[in-house]
Tab-separated table of C-alpha atoms (C1' of nucleotides) in Angstrom:
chain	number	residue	atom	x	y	z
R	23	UNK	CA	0.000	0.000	0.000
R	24	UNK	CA	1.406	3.462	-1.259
R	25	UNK	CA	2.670	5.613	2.193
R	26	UNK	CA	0.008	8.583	1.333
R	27	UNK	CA	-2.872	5.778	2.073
R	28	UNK	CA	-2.148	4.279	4.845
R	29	UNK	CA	-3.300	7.300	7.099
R	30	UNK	CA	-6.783	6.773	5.302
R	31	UNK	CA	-6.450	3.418	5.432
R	32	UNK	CA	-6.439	3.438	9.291
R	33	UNK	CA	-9.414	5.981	9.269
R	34	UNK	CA	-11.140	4.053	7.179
R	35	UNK	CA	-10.543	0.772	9.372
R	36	UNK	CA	-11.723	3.175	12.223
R	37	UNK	CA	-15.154	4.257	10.602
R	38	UNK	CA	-16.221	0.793	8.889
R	39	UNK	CA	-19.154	1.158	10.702
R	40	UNK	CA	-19.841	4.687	10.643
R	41	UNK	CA	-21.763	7.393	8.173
R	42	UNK	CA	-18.491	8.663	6.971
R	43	UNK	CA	-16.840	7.189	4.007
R	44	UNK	CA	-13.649	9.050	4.648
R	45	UNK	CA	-13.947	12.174	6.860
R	46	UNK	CA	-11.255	13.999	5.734
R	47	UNK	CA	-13.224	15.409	2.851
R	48	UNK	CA	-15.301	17.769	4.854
R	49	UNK	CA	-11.933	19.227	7.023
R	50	UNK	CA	-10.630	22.720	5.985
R	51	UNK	CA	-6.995	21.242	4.350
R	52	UNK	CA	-8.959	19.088	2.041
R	53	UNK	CA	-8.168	19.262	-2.121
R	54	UNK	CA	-11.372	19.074	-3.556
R	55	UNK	CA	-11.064	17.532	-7.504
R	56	UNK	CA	-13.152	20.444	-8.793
R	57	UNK	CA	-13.137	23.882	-7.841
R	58	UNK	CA	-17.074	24.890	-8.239
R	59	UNK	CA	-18.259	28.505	-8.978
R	60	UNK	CA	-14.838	29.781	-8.975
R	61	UNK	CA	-13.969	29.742	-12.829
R	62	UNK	CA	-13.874	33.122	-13.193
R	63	UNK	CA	-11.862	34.002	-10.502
R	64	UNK	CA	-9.501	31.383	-11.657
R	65	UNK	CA	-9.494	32.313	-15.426
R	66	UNK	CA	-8.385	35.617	-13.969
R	67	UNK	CA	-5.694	34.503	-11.608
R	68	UNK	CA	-4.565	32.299	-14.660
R	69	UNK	CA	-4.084	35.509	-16.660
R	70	UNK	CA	-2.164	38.092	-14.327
R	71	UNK	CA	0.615	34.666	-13.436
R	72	UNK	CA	1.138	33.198	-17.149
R	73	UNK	CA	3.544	35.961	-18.240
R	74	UNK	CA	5.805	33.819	-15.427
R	75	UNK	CA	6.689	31.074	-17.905
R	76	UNK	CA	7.834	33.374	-20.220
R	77	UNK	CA	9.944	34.831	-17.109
R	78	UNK	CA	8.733	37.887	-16.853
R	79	UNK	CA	7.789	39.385	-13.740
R	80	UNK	CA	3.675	38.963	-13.014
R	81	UNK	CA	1.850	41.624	-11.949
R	82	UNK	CA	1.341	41.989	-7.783
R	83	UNK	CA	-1.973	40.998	-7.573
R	84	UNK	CA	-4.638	41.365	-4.564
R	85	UNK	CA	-7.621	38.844	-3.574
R	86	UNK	CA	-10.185	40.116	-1.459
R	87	UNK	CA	-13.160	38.363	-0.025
R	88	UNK	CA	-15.077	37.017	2.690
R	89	UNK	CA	-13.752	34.160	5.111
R	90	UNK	CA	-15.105	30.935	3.508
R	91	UNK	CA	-15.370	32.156	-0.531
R	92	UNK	CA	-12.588	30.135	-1.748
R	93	UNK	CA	-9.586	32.321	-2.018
R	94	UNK	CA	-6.992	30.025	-0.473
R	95	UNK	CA	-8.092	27.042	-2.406
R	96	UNK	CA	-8.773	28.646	-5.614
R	97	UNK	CA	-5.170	30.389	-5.751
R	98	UNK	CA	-3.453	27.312	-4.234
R	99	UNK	CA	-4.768	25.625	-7.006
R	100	UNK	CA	-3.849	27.844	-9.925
R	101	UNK	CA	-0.011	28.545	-8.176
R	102	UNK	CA	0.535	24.499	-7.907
R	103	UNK	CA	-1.261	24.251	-11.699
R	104	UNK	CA	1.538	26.691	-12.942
R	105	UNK	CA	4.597	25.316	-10.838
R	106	UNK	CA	4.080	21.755	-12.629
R	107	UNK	CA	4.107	23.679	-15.877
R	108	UNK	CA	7.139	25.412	-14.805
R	109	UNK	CA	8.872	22.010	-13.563
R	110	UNK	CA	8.148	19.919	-17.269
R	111	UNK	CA	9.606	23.138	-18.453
R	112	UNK	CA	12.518	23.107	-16.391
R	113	UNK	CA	11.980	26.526	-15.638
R	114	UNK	CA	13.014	28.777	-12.358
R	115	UNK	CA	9.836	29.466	-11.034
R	116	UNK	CA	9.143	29.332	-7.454
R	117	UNK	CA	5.697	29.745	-5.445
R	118	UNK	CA	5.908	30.264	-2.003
R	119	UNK	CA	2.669	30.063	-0.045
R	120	UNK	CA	2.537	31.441	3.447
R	121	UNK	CA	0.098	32.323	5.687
R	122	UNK	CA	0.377	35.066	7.955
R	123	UNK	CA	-2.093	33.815	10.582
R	124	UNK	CA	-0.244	30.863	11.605
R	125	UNK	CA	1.059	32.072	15.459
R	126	UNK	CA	5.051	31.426	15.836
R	127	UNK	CA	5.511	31.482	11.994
R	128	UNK	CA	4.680	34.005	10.440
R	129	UNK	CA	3.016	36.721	12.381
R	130	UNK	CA	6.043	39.487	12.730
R	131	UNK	CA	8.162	40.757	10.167
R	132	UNK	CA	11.237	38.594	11.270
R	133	UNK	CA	8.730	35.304	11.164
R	134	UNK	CA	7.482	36.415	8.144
R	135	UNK	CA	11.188	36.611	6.106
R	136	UNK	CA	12.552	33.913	8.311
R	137	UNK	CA	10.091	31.475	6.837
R	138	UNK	CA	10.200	32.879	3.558
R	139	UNK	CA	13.576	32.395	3.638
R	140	UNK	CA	13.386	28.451	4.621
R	141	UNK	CA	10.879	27.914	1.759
R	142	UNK	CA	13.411	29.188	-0.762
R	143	UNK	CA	15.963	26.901	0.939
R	144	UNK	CA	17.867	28.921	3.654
R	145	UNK	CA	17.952	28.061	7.386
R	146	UNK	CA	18.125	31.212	9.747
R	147	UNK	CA	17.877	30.948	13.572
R	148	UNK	CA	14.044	31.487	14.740
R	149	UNK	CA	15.516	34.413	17.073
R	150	UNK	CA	18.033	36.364	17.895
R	151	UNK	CA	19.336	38.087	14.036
R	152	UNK	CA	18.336	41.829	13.503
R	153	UNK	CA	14.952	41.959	10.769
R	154	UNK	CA	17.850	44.028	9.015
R	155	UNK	CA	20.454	40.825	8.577
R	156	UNK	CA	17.190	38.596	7.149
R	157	UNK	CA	17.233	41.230	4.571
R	158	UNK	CA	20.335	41.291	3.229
R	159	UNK	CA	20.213	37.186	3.638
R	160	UNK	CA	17.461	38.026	1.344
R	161	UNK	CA	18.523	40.223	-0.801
R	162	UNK	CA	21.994	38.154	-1.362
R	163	UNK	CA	19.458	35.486	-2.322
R	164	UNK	CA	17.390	37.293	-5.190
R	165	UNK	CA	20.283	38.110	-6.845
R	166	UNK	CA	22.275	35.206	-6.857
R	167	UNK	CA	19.560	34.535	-9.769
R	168	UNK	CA	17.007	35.225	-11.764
R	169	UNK	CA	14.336	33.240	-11.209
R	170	UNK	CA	10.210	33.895	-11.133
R	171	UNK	CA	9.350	34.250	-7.493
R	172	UNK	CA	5.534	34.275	-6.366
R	173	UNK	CA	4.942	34.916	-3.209
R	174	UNK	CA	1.439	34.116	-1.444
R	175	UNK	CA	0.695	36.222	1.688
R	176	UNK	CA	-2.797	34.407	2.836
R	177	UNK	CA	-4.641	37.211	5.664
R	178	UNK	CA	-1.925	39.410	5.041
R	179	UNK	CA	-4.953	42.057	6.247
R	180	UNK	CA	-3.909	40.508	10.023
R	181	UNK	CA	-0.313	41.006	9.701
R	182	UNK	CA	-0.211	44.459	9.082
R	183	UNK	CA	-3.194	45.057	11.058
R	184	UNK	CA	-0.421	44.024	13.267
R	185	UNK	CA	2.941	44.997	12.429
R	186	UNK	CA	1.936	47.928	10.322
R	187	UNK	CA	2.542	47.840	6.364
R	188	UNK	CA	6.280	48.957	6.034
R	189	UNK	CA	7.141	45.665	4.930
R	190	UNK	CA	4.931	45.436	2.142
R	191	UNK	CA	7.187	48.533	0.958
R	192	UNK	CA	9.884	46.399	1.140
R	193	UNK	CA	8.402	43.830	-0.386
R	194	UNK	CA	6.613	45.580	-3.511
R	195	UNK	CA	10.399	47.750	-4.173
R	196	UNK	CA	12.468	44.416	-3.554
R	197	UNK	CA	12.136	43.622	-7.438
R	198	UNK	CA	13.486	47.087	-8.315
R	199	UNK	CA	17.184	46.210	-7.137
R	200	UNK	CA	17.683	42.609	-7.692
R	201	UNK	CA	17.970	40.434	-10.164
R	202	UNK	CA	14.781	38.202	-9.332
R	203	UNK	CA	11.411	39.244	-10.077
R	204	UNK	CA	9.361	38.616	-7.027
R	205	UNK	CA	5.556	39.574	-7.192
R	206	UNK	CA	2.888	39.167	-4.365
R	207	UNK	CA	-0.359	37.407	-4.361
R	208	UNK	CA	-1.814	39.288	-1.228
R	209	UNK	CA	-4.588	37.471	-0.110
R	210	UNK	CA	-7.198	39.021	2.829
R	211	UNK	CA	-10.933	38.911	4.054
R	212	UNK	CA	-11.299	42.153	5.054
R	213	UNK	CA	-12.710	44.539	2.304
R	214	UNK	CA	-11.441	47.549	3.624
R	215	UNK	CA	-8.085	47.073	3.999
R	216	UNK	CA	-6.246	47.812	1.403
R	217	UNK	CA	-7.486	51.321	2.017
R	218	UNK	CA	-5.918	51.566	5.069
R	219	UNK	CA	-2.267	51.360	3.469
R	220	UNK	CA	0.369	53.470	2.141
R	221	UNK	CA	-0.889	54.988	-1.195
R	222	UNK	CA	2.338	53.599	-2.546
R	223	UNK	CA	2.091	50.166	-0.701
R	224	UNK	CA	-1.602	50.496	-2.164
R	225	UNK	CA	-1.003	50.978	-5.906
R	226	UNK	CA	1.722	48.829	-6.156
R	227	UNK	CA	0.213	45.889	-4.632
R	228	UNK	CA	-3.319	46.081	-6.595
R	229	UNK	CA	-1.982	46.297	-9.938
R	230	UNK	CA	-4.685	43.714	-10.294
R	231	UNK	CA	-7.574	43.032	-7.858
R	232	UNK	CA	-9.795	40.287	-7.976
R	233	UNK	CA	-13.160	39.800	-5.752
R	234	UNK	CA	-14.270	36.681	-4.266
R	235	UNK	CA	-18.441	37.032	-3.883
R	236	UNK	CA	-19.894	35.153	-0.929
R	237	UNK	CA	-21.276	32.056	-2.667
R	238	UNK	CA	-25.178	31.848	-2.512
R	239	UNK	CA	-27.085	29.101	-1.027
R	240	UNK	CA	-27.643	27.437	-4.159
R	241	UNK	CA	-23.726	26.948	-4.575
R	242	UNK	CA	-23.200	26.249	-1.203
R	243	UNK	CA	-25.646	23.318	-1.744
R	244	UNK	CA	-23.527	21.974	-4.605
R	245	UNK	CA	-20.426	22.327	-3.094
R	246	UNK	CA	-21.755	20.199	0.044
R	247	UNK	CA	-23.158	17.889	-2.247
R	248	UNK	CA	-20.071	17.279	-4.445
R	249	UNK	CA	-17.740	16.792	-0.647
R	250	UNK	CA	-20.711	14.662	0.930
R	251	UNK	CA	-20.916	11.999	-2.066
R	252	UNK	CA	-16.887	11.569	-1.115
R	253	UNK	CA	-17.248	12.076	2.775
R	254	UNK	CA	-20.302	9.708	3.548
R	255	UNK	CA	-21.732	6.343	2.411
R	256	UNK	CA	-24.742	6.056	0.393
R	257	UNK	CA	-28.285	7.186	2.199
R	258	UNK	CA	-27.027	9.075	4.700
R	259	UNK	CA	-28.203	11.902	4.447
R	260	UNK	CA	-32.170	13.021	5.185
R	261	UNK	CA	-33.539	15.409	2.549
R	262	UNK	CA	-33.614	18.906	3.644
R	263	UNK	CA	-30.101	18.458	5.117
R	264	UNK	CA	-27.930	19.694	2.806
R	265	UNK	CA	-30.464	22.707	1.787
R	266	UNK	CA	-30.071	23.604	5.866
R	267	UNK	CA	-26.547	23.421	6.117
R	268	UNK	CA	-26.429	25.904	2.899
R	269	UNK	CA	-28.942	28.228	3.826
R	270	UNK	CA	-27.962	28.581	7.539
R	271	UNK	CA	-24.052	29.410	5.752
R	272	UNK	CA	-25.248	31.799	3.536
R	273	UNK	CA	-26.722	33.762	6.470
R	274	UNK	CA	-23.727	33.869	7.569
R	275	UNK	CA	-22.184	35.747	4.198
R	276	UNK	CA	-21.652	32.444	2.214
R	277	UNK	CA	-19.132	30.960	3.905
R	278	UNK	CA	-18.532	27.285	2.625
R	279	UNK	CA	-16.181	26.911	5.315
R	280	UNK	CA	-18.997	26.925	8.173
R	281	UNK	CA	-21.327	24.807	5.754
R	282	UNK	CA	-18.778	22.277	5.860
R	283	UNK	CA	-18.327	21.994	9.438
R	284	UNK	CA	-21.484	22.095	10.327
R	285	UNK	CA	-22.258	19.169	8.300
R	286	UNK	CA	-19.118	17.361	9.747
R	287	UNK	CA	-19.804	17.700	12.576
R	288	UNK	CA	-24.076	16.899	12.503
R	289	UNK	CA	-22.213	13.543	11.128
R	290	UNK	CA	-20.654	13.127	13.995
R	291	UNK	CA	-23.581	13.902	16.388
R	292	UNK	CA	-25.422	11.339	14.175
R	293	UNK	CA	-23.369	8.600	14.760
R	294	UNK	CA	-22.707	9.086	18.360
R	295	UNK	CA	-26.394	9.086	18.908
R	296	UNK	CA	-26.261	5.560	16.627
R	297	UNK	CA	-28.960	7.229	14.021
R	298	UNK	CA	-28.574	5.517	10.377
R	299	UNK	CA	-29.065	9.011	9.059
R	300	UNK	CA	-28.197	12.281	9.343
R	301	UNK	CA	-31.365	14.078	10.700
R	302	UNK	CA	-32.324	17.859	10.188
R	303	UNK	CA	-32.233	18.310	14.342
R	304	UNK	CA	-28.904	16.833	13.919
R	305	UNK	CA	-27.871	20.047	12.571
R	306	UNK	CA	-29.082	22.496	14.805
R	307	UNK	CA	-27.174	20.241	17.643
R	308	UNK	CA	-24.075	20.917	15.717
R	309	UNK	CA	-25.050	24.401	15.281
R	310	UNK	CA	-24.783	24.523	19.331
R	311	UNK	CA	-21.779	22.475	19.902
R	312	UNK	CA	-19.360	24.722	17.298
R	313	UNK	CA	-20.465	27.668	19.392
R	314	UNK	CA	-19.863	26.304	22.490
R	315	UNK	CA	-16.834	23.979	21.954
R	316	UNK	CA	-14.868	27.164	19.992
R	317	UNK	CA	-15.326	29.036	23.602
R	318	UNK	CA	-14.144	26.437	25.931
R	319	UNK	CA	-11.059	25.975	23.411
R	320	UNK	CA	-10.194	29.727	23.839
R	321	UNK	CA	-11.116	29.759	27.492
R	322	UNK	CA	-9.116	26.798	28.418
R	323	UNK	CA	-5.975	28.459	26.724
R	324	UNK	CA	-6.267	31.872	28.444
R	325	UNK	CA	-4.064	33.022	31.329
R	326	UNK	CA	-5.363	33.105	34.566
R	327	UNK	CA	-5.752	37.197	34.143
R	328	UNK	CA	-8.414	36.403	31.387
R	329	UNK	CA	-9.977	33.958	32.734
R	330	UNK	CA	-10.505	35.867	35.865
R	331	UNK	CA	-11.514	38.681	33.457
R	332	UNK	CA	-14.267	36.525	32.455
R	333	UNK	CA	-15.500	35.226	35.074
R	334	UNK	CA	-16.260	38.272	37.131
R	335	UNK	CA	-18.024	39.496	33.822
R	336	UNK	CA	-19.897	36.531	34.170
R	337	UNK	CA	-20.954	36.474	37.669
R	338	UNK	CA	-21.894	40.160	37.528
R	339	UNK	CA	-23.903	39.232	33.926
R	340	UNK	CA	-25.885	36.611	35.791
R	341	UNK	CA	-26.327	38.393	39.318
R	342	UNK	CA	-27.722	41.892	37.728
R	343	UNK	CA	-30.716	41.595	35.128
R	344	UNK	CA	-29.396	43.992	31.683
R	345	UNK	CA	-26.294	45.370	31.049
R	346	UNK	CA	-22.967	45.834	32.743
R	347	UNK	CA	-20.020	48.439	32.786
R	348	UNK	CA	-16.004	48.395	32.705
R	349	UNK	CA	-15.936	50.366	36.473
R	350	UNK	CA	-18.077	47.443	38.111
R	351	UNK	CA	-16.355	44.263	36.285
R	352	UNK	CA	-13.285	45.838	37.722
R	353	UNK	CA	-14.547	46.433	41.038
R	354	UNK	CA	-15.224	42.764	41.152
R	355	UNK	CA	-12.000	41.439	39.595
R	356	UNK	CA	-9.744	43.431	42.098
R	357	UNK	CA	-11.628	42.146	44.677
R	358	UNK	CA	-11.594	38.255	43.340
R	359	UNK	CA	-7.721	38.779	42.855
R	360	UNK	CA	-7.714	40.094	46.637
R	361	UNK	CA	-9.420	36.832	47.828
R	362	UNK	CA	-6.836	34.683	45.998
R	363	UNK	CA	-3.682	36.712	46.502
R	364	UNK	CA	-3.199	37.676	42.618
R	365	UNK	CA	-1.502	40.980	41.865
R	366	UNK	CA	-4.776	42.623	39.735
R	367	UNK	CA	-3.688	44.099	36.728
R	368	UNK	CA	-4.355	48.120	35.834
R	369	UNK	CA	-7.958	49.536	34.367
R	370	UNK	CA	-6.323	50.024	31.164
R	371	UNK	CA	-4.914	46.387	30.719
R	372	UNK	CA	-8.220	45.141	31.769
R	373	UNK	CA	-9.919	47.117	29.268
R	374	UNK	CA	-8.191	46.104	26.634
R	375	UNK	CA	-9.301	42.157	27.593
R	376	UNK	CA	-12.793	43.580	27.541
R	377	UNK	CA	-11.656	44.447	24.432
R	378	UNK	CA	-10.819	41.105	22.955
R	379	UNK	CA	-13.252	39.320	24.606
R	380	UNK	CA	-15.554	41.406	22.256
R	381	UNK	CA	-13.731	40.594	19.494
R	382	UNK	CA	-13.755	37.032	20.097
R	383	UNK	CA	-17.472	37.333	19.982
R	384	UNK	CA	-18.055	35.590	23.800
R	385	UNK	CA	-18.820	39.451	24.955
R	386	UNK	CA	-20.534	42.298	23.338
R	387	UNK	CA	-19.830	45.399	24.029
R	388	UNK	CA	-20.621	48.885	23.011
R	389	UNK	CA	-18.975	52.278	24.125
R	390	UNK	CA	-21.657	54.384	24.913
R	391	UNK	CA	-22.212	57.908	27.691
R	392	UNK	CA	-24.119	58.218	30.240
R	393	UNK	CA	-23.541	62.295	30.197
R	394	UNK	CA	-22.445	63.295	33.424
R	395	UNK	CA	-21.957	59.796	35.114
R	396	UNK	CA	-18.865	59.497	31.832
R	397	UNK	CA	-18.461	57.044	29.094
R	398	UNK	CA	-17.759	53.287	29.505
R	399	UNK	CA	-18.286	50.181	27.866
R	400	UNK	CA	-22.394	48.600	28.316
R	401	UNK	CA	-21.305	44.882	28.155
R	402	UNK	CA	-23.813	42.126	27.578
R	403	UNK	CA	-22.935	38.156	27.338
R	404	UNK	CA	-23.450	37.067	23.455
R	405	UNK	CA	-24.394	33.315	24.732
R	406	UNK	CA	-27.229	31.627	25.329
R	407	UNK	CA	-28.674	31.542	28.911
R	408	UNK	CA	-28.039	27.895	29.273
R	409	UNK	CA	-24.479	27.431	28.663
R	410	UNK	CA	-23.448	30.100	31.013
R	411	UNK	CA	-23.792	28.594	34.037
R	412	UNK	CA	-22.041	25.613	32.444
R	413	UNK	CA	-19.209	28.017	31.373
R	414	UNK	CA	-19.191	29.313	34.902
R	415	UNK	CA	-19.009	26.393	36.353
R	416	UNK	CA	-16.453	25.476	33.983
R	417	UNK	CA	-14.266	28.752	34.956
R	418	UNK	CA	-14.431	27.923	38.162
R	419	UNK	CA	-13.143	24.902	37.872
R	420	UNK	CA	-10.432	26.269	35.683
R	421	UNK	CA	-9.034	28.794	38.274
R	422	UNK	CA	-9.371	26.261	41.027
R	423	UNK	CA	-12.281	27.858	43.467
T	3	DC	C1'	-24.751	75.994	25.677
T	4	DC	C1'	-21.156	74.490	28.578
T	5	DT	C1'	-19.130	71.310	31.954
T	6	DC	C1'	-17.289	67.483	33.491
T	7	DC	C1'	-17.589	62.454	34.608
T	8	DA	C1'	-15.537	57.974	33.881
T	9	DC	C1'	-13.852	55.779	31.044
T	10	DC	C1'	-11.534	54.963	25.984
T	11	DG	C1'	-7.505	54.170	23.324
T	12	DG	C1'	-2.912	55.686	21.385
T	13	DA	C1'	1.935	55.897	22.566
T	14	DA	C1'	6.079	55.375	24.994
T	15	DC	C1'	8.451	52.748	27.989
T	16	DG	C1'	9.960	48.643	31.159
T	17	DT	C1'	10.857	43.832	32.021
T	18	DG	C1'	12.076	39.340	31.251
T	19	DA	C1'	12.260	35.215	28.226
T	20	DG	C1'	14.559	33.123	24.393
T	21	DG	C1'	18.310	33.179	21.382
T	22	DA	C1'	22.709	34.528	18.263
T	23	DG	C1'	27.320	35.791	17.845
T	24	DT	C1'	31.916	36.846	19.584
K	23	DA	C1'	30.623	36.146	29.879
K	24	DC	C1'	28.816	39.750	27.468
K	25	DT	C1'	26.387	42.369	23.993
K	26	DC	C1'	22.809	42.616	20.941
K	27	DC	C1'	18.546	41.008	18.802
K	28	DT	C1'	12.987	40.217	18.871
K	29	DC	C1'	8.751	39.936	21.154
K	30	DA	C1'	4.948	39.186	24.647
K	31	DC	C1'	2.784	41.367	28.206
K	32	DG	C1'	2.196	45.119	31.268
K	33	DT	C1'	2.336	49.823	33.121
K	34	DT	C1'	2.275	54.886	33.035
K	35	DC	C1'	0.826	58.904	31.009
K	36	DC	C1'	-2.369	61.516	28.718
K	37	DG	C1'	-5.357	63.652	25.257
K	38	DG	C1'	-10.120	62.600	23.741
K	39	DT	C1'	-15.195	62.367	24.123
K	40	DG	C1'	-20.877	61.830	24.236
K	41	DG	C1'	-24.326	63.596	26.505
K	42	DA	C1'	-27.064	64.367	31.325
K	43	DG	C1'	-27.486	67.914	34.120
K	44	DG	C1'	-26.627	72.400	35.610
DNA sequence: CCTCCACCGGAACGTGAGGAGT
DNA sequence: ACTCCTCACGTTCCGGTGGAGG
């Protein structure tokens, strides 16, 4: 049996009895075989990269779009279709795919060159070099020849959310003094973005822009049906399923992404309850569970500082009917961190977990005035009354009371 | 119409971990 | 052993602000 099977093999050995034919089809890494409702995009994409093989420099080029609408795929796709060109041809063209999300990898400046560099070929230390000595590393690189670089920055809208965009400067000049000609896919969900950049950064990077639409619920339902013939066995799956999954994602601005889950993991609830089918209440159990098992992941993770953030915003939430404020969340979380002999943290520091805890969706909060009595945050729970005294009991647990 | 509360949020700075090079 | 990097996580400082109440 060839190596790449055996890993299915086992799953498959695993789930002889289950719905799932091979799971792996409905998890985000999957390579579907066809690409649906993206042949325009592609067609496009194909156009701005061919002048590569004839080893000229492509234009930059800029993919915007919602979470979910097939950006990643659809450009890993065309970049991998071109490389194997580029290999029969013998030709020095290089595609180097990176994504700036991943934590510890690429989500600094230094990350971000130090891994470029490995994926041309060139091990640096993870730490300790100035940014400035990656460059010239770099630099020494691109001109040692004269080869086609692409370079894929996937939610490049987070890293310079981040980090700022002076490095797409670099990046978008760095063909101007070296041999190489390196261009940049830039790839990012948010739609506003790009006009938060350097007008330079800006007009050099979107030499071409393409726009990924949210797919509809009609594609959505195609797309789940072409991954579900491949991820479960035959008669599976009720009627009306499918047409759920896709209209509850396209609520939620197309995103196939969720769809996908969501039918995963209504498998899954399916065969732990031992049903021969998936059901339609099947789904709106999974609906619950991804909500609630994506906040116990984050919660678990948190330091103690958070947590205790949390829970105080909690027990106030549940002890007082309506909304809450910054002042008396931390009124309560200097006094837990008196009980327990923590050093609290400042106002400002907890603020800005209020903050993230808003942005993280668990919280929801709104700046508003209340004239003379000042301005402060009115913070309300975004969960449903039911899990929270799970959750609490859950924190409490977690910090040991 | 003005004031002024109680916080927001940007910026600069400090500390300590993790690591390279000499 | 010592200097020099980055970077996460906080703190300190401070200007900014929407609107109830004078």
């Amino acid at each position: 049996m060839a190596k790449s099977n055996l890993g299915s093999y086992f799953e498959n050995f695993l789930i002889k009895d289950s719905l799932f034919r091979s799971k792996q089809a409905l998890q985000t890494n999957y390579d579907p075989e066809a690409i649906l409702h993206r042949d325009e995009q592609m067609q496009q994409i194909a156009d701005v990269l061919a002048p590569s093989l004839r080893m000229e420099k492509p234009s930059n080029l800029f993919l915007y779009g919602n979470t979910g609408t097939g950006k990643t795929l659809t450009t890993k796709y065309a970049t991998s279709e071109l490389a194997s060109v580029a290999k029969k041809q013998s030709l020095g063209l290089r595609t180097v795919y990176i994504n700036c999300k991943l934590k510890r990898t690429a989500d600094t400046e230094y990350r971000l060159i130090a891994q470029l560099l490995r994926d041309l070929g060139r091990e640096v230390p993870a730490t300790g070099l100035p940014t400035e000595e990656l460059y010239k590393i770099l630099f020494n690189i691109l001109n040692s020849s004269n080869d086609v670089i692409i370079l894929i920055l996937d939610e490049i809208d987070y890293l310079v959310n981040k980090i700022g965009d002076g490095f797409l400067y670099n990046f978008t000049r760095m063909h101007e003094s070296t041999n190489s000609k390196i261009s940049i896919i830039g790839i990012s969900n948010d739609l506003t973005f790009i006009d938060n950049v350097d007008a330079r950064v800006k007009s050099s990077l979107s030499e071409e822009e393409i726009v990924f639409p949210p797919y509809n619920a009609y594609q959505i339902q195609n797309i789940l049906r072409e991954r579900a013939k491949v991820a479960f066995k035959e008669d599976v799956i009720s009627p009306g399923v499918i047409e759920k999954c896709a209209a509850h994602a396209a609520r939620e601005h197309g995103d196939a992404r969720r769809a996908l889950e969501l039918l995963r993991v209504a498998g899954e609830i399916a065969e732990r309850a031992s049903s021969k089918k998936i059901l339609l209440a099947h789904i709106d159990e999974a609906e619950n569970k991804i909500d609630r098992d994506r906040i116990y992941d984050v919660v678990s993770t948190q330091p103690r500082q958070y947590q205790l953030t949390l829970f105080s915003i909690i027990s106030l939430a549940s002890a007082k009917k309506g909304a809450i404020f910054t002042g008396e969340i931390y009124d309560f979380y200097k006094s837990l961190c008196d009980r327990f002999n923590v050093r609290p943290l400042t106002h400002r520091r907890i603020s800005d977990i209020i903050a993230e805890y808003d942005m993280l969706g668990i919280v929801n909060a709104k700046i508003i005035s209340k004239g003379r009595y000042g301005r402060t945050r009115e913070i309300t729970i975004s969960l449903p009354k039911e899990s929270l005294g799970r959750l609490s009991q859950f924190l409490e647990k977690e910090l040991g009371l």
